[in-house]
mmCIF file of C-alpha atoms in Angstrom:
data_model
loop_
_atom_site.group_PDB
_atom_site.id
_atom_site.type_symbol
_atom_site.label_atom_id
_atom_site.label_comp_id
_atom_site.label_asym_id
_atom_site.label_seq_id
_atom_site.Cartn_x
_atom_site.Cartn_y
_atom_site.Cartn_z
ATOM 1 C CA MET D 1 -1.905 -1.475 30.495
ATOM 2 C CA THR D 2 1.273 0.144 30.039
ATOM 3 C CA ALA D 3 1.429 3.862 29.231
ATOM 4 C CA ILE D 4 3.392 4.152 25.887
ATOM 5 C CA PRO D 5 6.353 6.598 26.650
ATOM 6 C CA GLU D 6 6.601 9.859 24.796
ATOM 7 C CA SER D 7 9.445 8.600 22.831
ATOM 8 C CA GLU D 8 7.427 5.796 21.436
ATOM 9 C CA LEU D 9 4.085 7.552 20.835
ATOM 10 C CA ILE D 10 5.464 11.156 19.839
ATOM 11 C CA LEU D 11 2.841 13.499 19.740
ATOM 12 C CA ASN D 12 2.650 17.576 18.468
ATOM 13 C CA PRO D 13 2.350 20.323 20.516
ATOM 14 C CA ASN D 14 -1.360 20.492 19.497
ATOM 15 C CA GLY D 15 -1.901 16.913 20.582
ATOM 16 C CA SER D 16 -1.560 15.293 16.735
ATOM 17 C CA ILE D 17 0.180 12.378 15.927
ATOM 18 C CA TYR D 18 3.995 13.051 14.998
ATOM 19 C CA HIS D 19 4.436 12.773 11.186
ATOM 20 C CA LEU D 20 0.838 12.555 9.535
ATOM 21 C CA ASN D 21 0.007 15.808 11.995
ATOM 22 C CA LEU D 22 -3.481 14.223 12.635
ATOM 23 C CA LEU D 23 -5.806 14.344 15.239
ATOM 24 C CA PRO D 24 -8.278 11.263 15.906
ATOM 25 C CA GLU D 25 -11.327 13.043 14.855
ATOM 26 C CA GLN D 26 -9.508 14.300 11.781
ATOM 27 C CA ILE D 27 -9.929 10.876 9.920
ATOM 28 C CA SER D 28 -12.689 8.627 8.796
ATOM 29 C CA ASP D 29 -12.692 4.668 9.402
ATOM 30 C CA THR D 30 -12.474 4.695 5.567
ATOM 31 C CA ILE D 31 -9.106 6.013 4.100
ATOM 32 C CA ILE D 32 -7.734 6.050 0.482
ATOM 33 C CA THR D 33 -4.162 6.472 0.282
ATOM 34 C CA VAL D 34 -2.276 7.523 -2.727
ATOM 35 C CA GLY D 35 1.719 7.848 -3.196
ATOM 36 C CA ASP D 36 1.807 10.988 -4.703
ATOM 37 C CA PRO D 37 0.701 13.688 -2.646
ATOM 38 C CA ASP D 38 -0.729 16.127 -5.766
ATOM 39 C CA ARG D 39 -2.978 12.930 -6.105
ATOM 40 C CA VAL D 40 -5.042 13.919 -2.925
ATOM 41 C CA GLY D 41 -6.730 16.796 -4.646
ATOM 42 C CA ALA D 42 -7.226 14.381 -7.673
ATOM 43 C CA VAL D 43 -9.488 12.268 -5.355
ATOM 44 C CA SER D 44 -10.841 15.177 -3.260
ATOM 45 C CA LYS D 45 -12.153 16.915 -6.190
ATOM 46 C CA TYR D 46 -15.312 14.753 -6.244
ATOM 47 C CA PHE D 47 -15.985 15.097 -2.851
ATOM 48 C CA ASP D 48 -19.277 16.863 -1.947
ATOM 49 C CA GLU D 49 -17.957 18.571 0.693
ATOM 50 C CA ILE D 50 -14.095 19.028 2.433
ATOM 51 C CA GLU D 51 -14.167 19.201 6.006
ATOM 52 C CA CYS D 52 -10.269 19.686 7.095
ATOM 53 C CA HIS D 53 -7.041 19.843 5.182
ATOM 54 C CA VAL D 54 -3.845 18.890 6.748
ATOM 55 C CA ALA D 55 0.167 18.687 5.237
ATOM 56 C CA LYS D 56 3.187 17.712 6.900
ATOM 57 C CA ARG D 57 5.785 16.503 4.834
ATOM 58 C CA GLU D 58 4.642 14.112 2.150
ATOM 59 C CA PHE D 59 1.464 13.423 4.224
ATOM 60 C CA ILE D 60 -1.521 15.369 2.880
ATOM 61 C CA THR D 61 -4.782 14.554 3.918
ATOM 62 C CA HIS D 62 -8.333 15.390 2.926
ATOM 63 C CA THR D 63 -11.016 14.526 4.777
ATOM 64 C CA GLY D 64 -14.816 14.953 3.568
ATOM 65 C CA TYR D 65 -18.037 13.444 2.221
ATOM 66 C CA TYR D 66 -18.648 11.892 -1.404
ATOM 67 C CA LYS D 67 -22.274 10.750 -1.745
ATOM 68 C CA GLY D 68 -22.972 11.026 2.013
ATOM 69 C CA LYS D 69 -20.047 8.848 3.095
ATOM 70 C CA ARG D 70 -17.077 10.352 4.821
ATOM 71 C CA ILE D 71 -13.883 9.664 3.554
ATOM 72 C CA THR D 72 -10.586 10.301 4.240
ATOM 73 C CA VAL D 73 -7.603 10.421 1.300
ATOM 74 C CA ILE D 74 -4.233 10.553 2.545
ATOM 75 C CA SER D 75 -0.771 10.786 0.236
ATOM 76 C CA THR D 76 2.069 8.625 1.766
ATOM 77 C CA GLY D 77 5.076 9.192 -0.282
ATOM 78 C CA MET D 78 6.923 5.946 -1.982
ATOM 79 C CA GLY D 79 8.359 3.011 -0.301
ATOM 80 C CA THR D 80 7.565 0.559 2.605
ATOM 81 C CA ASP D 81 9.654 2.784 4.912
ATOM 82 C CA ASN D 82 6.549 5.480 4.281
ATOM 83 C CA ILE D 83 3.975 2.916 4.861
ATOM 84 C CA ASP D 84 5.470 1.514 8.398
ATOM 85 C CA ILE D 85 4.810 5.354 9.556
ATOM 86 C CA LEU D 86 1.439 5.490 7.954
ATOM 87 C CA MET D 87 -0.053 2.337 8.892
ATOM 88 C CA ASN D 88 1.320 2.574 12.876
ATOM 89 C CA GLU D 89 0.118 6.266 12.892
ATOM 90 C CA LEU D 90 -3.307 5.632 11.513
ATOM 91 C CA ASP D 91 -3.876 2.722 13.895
ATOM 92 C CA ALA D 92 -2.884 5.053 16.970
ATOM 93 C CA LEU D 93 -4.942 7.478 15.865
ATOM 94 C CA VAL D 94 -7.907 5.092 16.369
ATOM 95 C CA ASN D 95 -6.609 2.647 18.892
ATOM 96 C CA ILE D 96 -4.700 4.263 21.656
ATOM 97 C CA ASP D 97 -5.834 6.955 24.079
ATOM 98 C CA PHE D 98 -3.796 9.994 23.631
ATOM 99 C CA VAL D 99 -4.416 11.300 26.802
ATOM 100 C CA THR D 100 -3.784 7.945 29.158
ATOM 101 C CA ARG D 101 -1.224 6.646 26.374
ATOM 102 C CA GLU D 102 -3.146 3.507 26.540
ATOM 103 C CA ALA D 103 -3.970 1.182 23.822
ATOM 104 C CA ASN D 104 -8.120 1.362 23.930
ATOM 105 C CA PRO D 105 -9.260 -2.395 24.986
ATOM 106 C CA GLU D 106 -11.590 -2.543 21.915
ATOM 107 C CA PRO D 107 -9.762 -2.297 18.884
ATOM 108 C CA ILE D 108 -11.278 -0.684 15.787
ATOM 109 C CA SER D 109 -10.711 -1.748 12.322
ATOM 110 C CA LEU D 110 -9.887 0.716 9.271
ATOM 111 C CA LYS D 111 -10.764 0.176 5.604
ATOM 112 C CA ILE D 112 -7.700 1.077 3.490
ATOM 113 C CA VAL D 113 -7.563 1.330 -0.185
ATOM 114 C CA ARG D 114 -4.464 2.176 -2.129
ATOM 115 C CA VAL D 115 -4.952 3.663 -5.006
ATOM 116 C CA GLY D 116 -1.944 3.489 -6.899
ATOM 117 C CA THR D 117 0.351 3.005 -10.094
ATOM 118 C CA SER D 118 2.263 -0.144 -10.753
ATOM 119 C CA GLY D 119 4.270 -1.836 -14.133
ATOM 120 C CA SER D 120 3.357 -5.177 -15.393
ATOM 121 C CA LEU D 121 5.399 -8.364 -15.344
ATOM 122 C CA GLN D 122 3.321 -10.261 -17.722
ATOM 123 C CA GLU D 123 2.078 -9.887 -21.333
ATOM 124 C CA THR D 124 -1.361 -10.746 -20.025
ATOM 125 C CA VAL D 125 -1.596 -7.579 -18.000
ATOM 126 C CA PRO D 126 -1.773 -4.940 -20.440
ATOM 127 C CA VAL D 127 -1.034 -1.289 -20.054
ATOM 128 C CA GLY D 128 -4.322 0.483 -19.237
ATOM 129 C CA SER D 129 -5.476 -2.110 -17.281
ATOM 130 C CA LEU D 130 -6.493 -2.260 -13.201
ATOM 131 C CA LEU D 131 -5.540 -4.751 -10.740
ATOM 132 C CA ALA D 132 -6.180 -6.017 -7.544
ATOM 133 C CA SER D 133 -3.409 -7.262 -5.483
ATOM 134 C CA HIS D 134 -4.621 -10.566 -3.862
ATOM 135 C CA TYR D 135 -1.186 -11.131 -2.288
ATOM 136 C CA ALA D 136 1.906 -9.081 -2.104
ATOM 137 C CA VAL D 137 5.488 -10.487 -1.783
ATOM 138 C CA GLY D 138 8.322 -7.849 -0.336
ATOM 139 C CA LEU D 139 11.699 -7.578 -1.152
ATOM 140 C CA ASP D 140 12.217 -5.080 1.393
ATOM 141 C CA THR D 141 13.510 -5.782 4.899
ATOM 142 C CA LEU D 142 10.941 -4.450 7.125
ATOM 143 C CA MET D 143 9.222 -7.408 8.183
ATOM 144 C CA GLN D 144 12.740 -8.418 9.579
ATOM 145 C CA PHE D 145 11.801 -5.995 12.566
ATOM 146 C CA TYR D 146 8.117 -7.299 13.069
ATOM 147 C CA PRO D 147 6.389 -10.667 14.450
ATOM 148 C CA LEU D 148 4.672 -11.131 11.111
ATOM 149 C CA GLU D 149 2.987 -14.555 11.229
ATOM 150 C CA GLN D 150 2.808 -16.183 8.131
ATOM 151 C CA ASN D 151 1.504 -19.938 7.241
ATOM 152 C CA GLN D 152 3.161 -22.536 5.515
ATOM 153 C CA THR D 153 2.428 -22.096 2.247
ATOM 154 C CA GLU D 154 3.987 -18.081 2.266
ATOM 155 C CA GLN D 155 6.587 -19.577 4.096
ATOM 156 C CA GLU D 156 7.318 -22.069 1.011
ATOM 157 C CA LEU D 157 6.855 -19.351 -1.683
ATOM 158 C CA THR D 158 9.216 -16.706 0.167
ATOM 159 C CA ARG D 159 12.108 -19.384 0.319
ATOM 160 C CA ALA D 160 11.566 -20.223 -3.056
ATOM 161 C CA LEU D 161 11.999 -16.730 -4.460
ATOM 162 C CA GLN D 162 14.921 -16.286 -1.909
ATOM 163 C CA LEU D 163 16.523 -19.219 -3.957
ATOM 164 C CA ALA D 164 15.674 -18.012 -6.971
ATOM 165 C CA LEU D 165 16.948 -14.434 -6.525
ATOM 166 C CA GLY D 166 20.148 -15.427 -4.449
ATOM 167 C CA ILE D 167 19.503 -12.732 -1.851
ATOM 168 C CA GLY D 168 20.344 -13.179 1.787
ATOM 169 C CA PHE D 169 16.977 -12.832 3.628
ATOM 170 C CA GLN D 170 13.794 -14.504 2.968
ATOM 171 C CA PRO D 171 11.171 -12.157 1.509
ATOM 172 C CA TYR D 172 7.644 -11.744 3.339
ATOM 173 C CA CYS D 173 4.252 -12.327 2.127
ATOM 174 C CA ALA D 174 0.698 -11.052 3.158
ATOM 175 C CA ASN D 175 -2.733 -11.018 1.500
ATOM 176 C CA GLY D 176 -5.205 -8.536 1.134
ATOM 177 C CA SER D 177 -8.808 -8.309 2.568
ATOM 178 C CA LEU D 178 -11.131 -10.665 0.835
ATOM 179 C CA HIS D 179 -13.849 -8.782 1.829
ATOM 180 C CA LEU D 180 -12.644 -5.359 0.271
ATOM 181 C CA VAL D 181 -11.612 -7.400 -2.917
ATOM 182 C CA THR D 182 -15.140 -8.623 -3.491
ATOM 183 C CA LYS D 183 -16.572 -5.311 -2.800
ATOM 184 C CA ILE D 184 -14.115 -3.077 -4.861
ATOM 185 C CA GLY D 185 -11.997 -5.174 -6.860
ATOM 186 C CA TYR D 186 -14.303 -7.774 -8.386
ATOM 187 C CA ASP D 187 -14.081 -7.031 -11.552
ATOM 188 C CA MET D 188 -10.398 -6.101 -11.999
ATOM 189 C CA ILE D 189 -7.447 -8.043 -13.033
ATOM 190 C CA PRO D 190 -6.785 -10.190 -9.652
ATOM 191 C CA GLY D 191 -2.941 -10.358 -9.022
ATOM 192 C CA ASN D 192 0.042 -11.291 -7.230
ATOM 193 C CA THR D 193 2.118 -8.139 -6.285
ATOM 194 C CA LEU D 194 6.097 -8.243 -5.795
ATOM 195 C CA THR D 195 7.074 -5.007 -3.823
ATOM 196 C CA CYS D 196 10.705 -3.906 -4.533
ATOM 197 C CA PRO D 197 12.653 -1.543 -2.109
ATOM 198 C CA GLY D 198 13.480 0.698 -5.186
ATOM 199 C CA PHE D 199 12.492 2.242 -8.724
ATOM 200 C CA TYR D 200 15.851 1.387 -10.446
ATOM 201 C CA ALA D 201 17.798 -1.581 -10.128
ATOM 202 C CA PRO D 202 15.338 -3.280 -7.693
ATOM 203 C CA GLN D 203 13.035 -2.873 -10.510
ATOM 204 C CA GLY D 204 15.523 -4.089 -13.159
ATOM 205 C CA ARG D 205 16.187 -0.714 -14.681
ATOM 206 C CA ALA D 206 19.684 0.281 -15.314
ATOM 207 C CA LEU D 207 20.814 3.957 -15.788
ATOM 208 C CA ARG D 208 24.366 5.214 -14.914
ATOM 209 C CA GLY D 209 24.642 2.746 -11.676
ATOM 210 C CA GLY D 210 24.229 -0.764 -13.619
ATOM 211 C CA LEU D 211 22.669 -3.840 -12.652
ATOM 212 C CA LEU D 212 24.524 -6.354 -10.027
ATOM 213 C CA ASN D 213 21.778 -8.946 -11.635
ATOM 214 C CA GLN D 214 21.463 -8.838 -15.114
ATOM 215 C CA GLN D 215 18.745 -11.367 -15.475
ATOM 216 C CA LEU D 216 16.608 -10.064 -12.536
ATOM 217 C CA LEU D 217 13.508 -8.693 -14.638
ATOM 218 C CA ASP D 218 13.346 -12.135 -16.467
ATOM 219 C CA LEU D 219 13.644 -13.804 -12.905
ATOM 220 C CA TYR D 220 10.729 -11.835 -11.539
ATOM 221 C CA GLN D 221 8.863 -12.758 -14.781
ATOM 222 C CA ARG D 222 9.229 -16.613 -14.917
ATOM 223 C CA PHE D 223 9.158 -17.129 -11.166
ATOM 224 C CA SER D 224 6.167 -19.631 -10.424
ATOM 225 C CA LEU D 225 5.640 -21.980 -7.516
ATOM 226 C CA GLY D 226 2.454 -24.085 -8.294
ATOM 227 C CA ASP D 227 0.140 -21.778 -9.848
ATOM 228 C CA PHE D 228 1.590 -18.581 -8.271
ATOM 229 C CA ARG D 229 3.113 -15.901 -10.793
ATOM 230 C CA PHE D 230 3.770 -12.539 -10.430
ATOM 231 C CA THR D 231 1.769 -10.138 -12.260
ATOM 232 C CA ASN D 232 3.292 -6.617 -11.307
ATOM 233 C CA PHE D 233 5.611 -4.770 -9.003
ATOM 234 C CA GLU D 234 5.577 -1.532 -7.273
ATOM 235 C CA MET D 235 6.976 -0.222 -4.105
ATOM 236 C CA GLU D 236 4.256 -0.149 -1.074
ATOM 237 C CA THR D 237 1.718 -3.399 -0.940
ATOM 238 C CA ALA D 238 3.586 -5.760 0.880
ATOM 239 C CA GLY D 239 4.318 -3.068 3.948
ATOM 240 C CA TYR D 240 0.319 -2.507 3.745
ATOM 241 C CA TYR D 241 -1.048 -5.878 3.650
ATOM 242 C CA SER D 242 1.727 -6.923 6.292
ATOM 243 C CA LEU D 243 0.744 -4.264 8.753
ATOM 244 C CA GLY D 244 -2.584 -4.610 8.180
ATOM 245 C CA ARG D 245 -2.388 -8.396 9.477
ATOM 246 C CA LEU D 246 -0.356 -7.475 12.264
ATOM 247 C CA LEU D 247 -2.651 -4.486 13.087
ATOM 248 C CA GLY D 248 -5.901 -5.820 12.370
ATOM 249 C CA HIS D 249 -6.894 -3.478 9.337
ATOM 250 C CA GLU D 250 -8.710 -4.568 6.194
ATOM 251 C CA VAL D 251 -6.274 -3.549 3.059
ATOM 252 C CA LEU D 252 -6.840 -3.493 -0.546
ATOM 253 C CA SER D 253 -3.905 -2.307 -2.905
ATOM 254 C CA LEU D 254 -5.509 -1.349 -6.202
ATOM 255 C CA ASN D 255 -3.164 -0.528 -9.296
ATOM 256 C CA ALA D 256 -3.648 1.072 -12.485
ATOM 257 C CA ILE D 257 -1.120 -0.346 -14.624
ATOM 258 C CA VAL D 258 0.745 2.398 -16.654
ATOM 259 C CA ALA D 259 3.947 0.391 -18.007
ATOM 260 C CA ASN D 260 4.565 -3.161 -18.965
ATOM 261 C CA ARG D 261 8.184 -3.952 -18.199
ATOM 262 C CA ILE D 262 7.818 -7.121 -20.845
ATOM 263 C CA THR D 263 6.387 -5.182 -23.769
ATOM 264 C CA GLU D 264 8.392 -2.396 -23.029
ATOM 265 C CA GLU D 265 5.301 0.158 -23.247
ATOM 266 C CA PHE D 266 4.145 3.088 -21.141
ATOM 267 C CA ALA D 267 0.702 4.430 -20.995
ATOM 268 C CA LYS D 268 0.125 7.454 -23.018
ATOM 269 C CA ASP D 269 -3.036 8.249 -21.110
ATOM 270 C CA ALA D 270 -1.618 7.472 -17.672
ATOM 271 C CA ASP D 271 -3.679 10.100 -15.880
ATOM 272 C CA GLU D 272 -7.094 8.984 -17.332
ATOM 273 C CA VAL D 273 -6.302 5.443 -16.195
ATOM 274 C CA ILE D 274 -5.768 6.471 -12.809
ATOM 275 C CA ASP D 275 -8.447 8.878 -13.020
ATOM 276 C CA ASP D 276 -10.829 5.918 -13.955
ATOM 277 C CA LEU D 277 -9.510 3.807 -11.014
ATOM 278 C CA ILE D 278 -10.112 6.811 -8.460
ATOM 279 C CA VAL D 279 -13.784 6.798 -9.508
ATOM 280 C CA LYS D 280 -14.609 3.405 -9.506
ATOM 281 C CA VAL D 281 -12.994 3.035 -5.780
ATOM 282 C CA LEU D 282 -14.989 6.138 -4.808
ATOM 283 C CA GLU D 283 -18.112 4.541 -6.179
ATOM 284 C CA ARG D 284 -17.334 1.536 -4.436
ATOM 285 C CA ILE D 285 -16.088 2.063 -1.520
#
């Protein structure tokens, strides 16, 4: 095997991975991710014991035990650019020997569950509901740089969306872990999630910057191909699912629906909805 050079696999002076600031022994093979660094404590407050706290930039990590099961919770910040860092560095922690800089011959598959918030694109997905993303489609360009394999149905879907939106690149599509959906998200709304490269104009919000496409939100809501329609949108899930597919990890994105963009509602009890999702995940993971 070829050793990965120092400029590609960057380690800190203490031997930890560059951005996450973690050593291999500091993570579990079962990982909960949250966007907001403050939400890490909202998860780990339920732990019976916390064995490590690590912080660097927006990446805050707590590893501990919940009812005897070792779990890591880590914050990611927002956007698929951060998910690119997170997924590659988590994979490196379990699948690359930091001494020899060579990939391990028998790769380890992590179980990664995103606990996040999302906006609904359909009246039938109400504020306060919980949604499990079965598929995610990315409107960002992250997968223009990776050899993501997609089946014919996924290719047809993303080509149709490209034409519908009139954009200059083909979006990408990947599915979450069926095993994790069955184990954790079985009673949640099954969803098809649109991952946007921003919170404002890419999600049809106009403040002072305006919108290039005034019909964008309507296009998202009405887009369909066969039985496929978008249920919600956010900023990370497609990155998770695509890198999970590439790297061989089981990934599931769960969404607390805190806004409905069609009915123009926002949850008055958003923190309670998120906490309900956290507790369900901890009990089922």
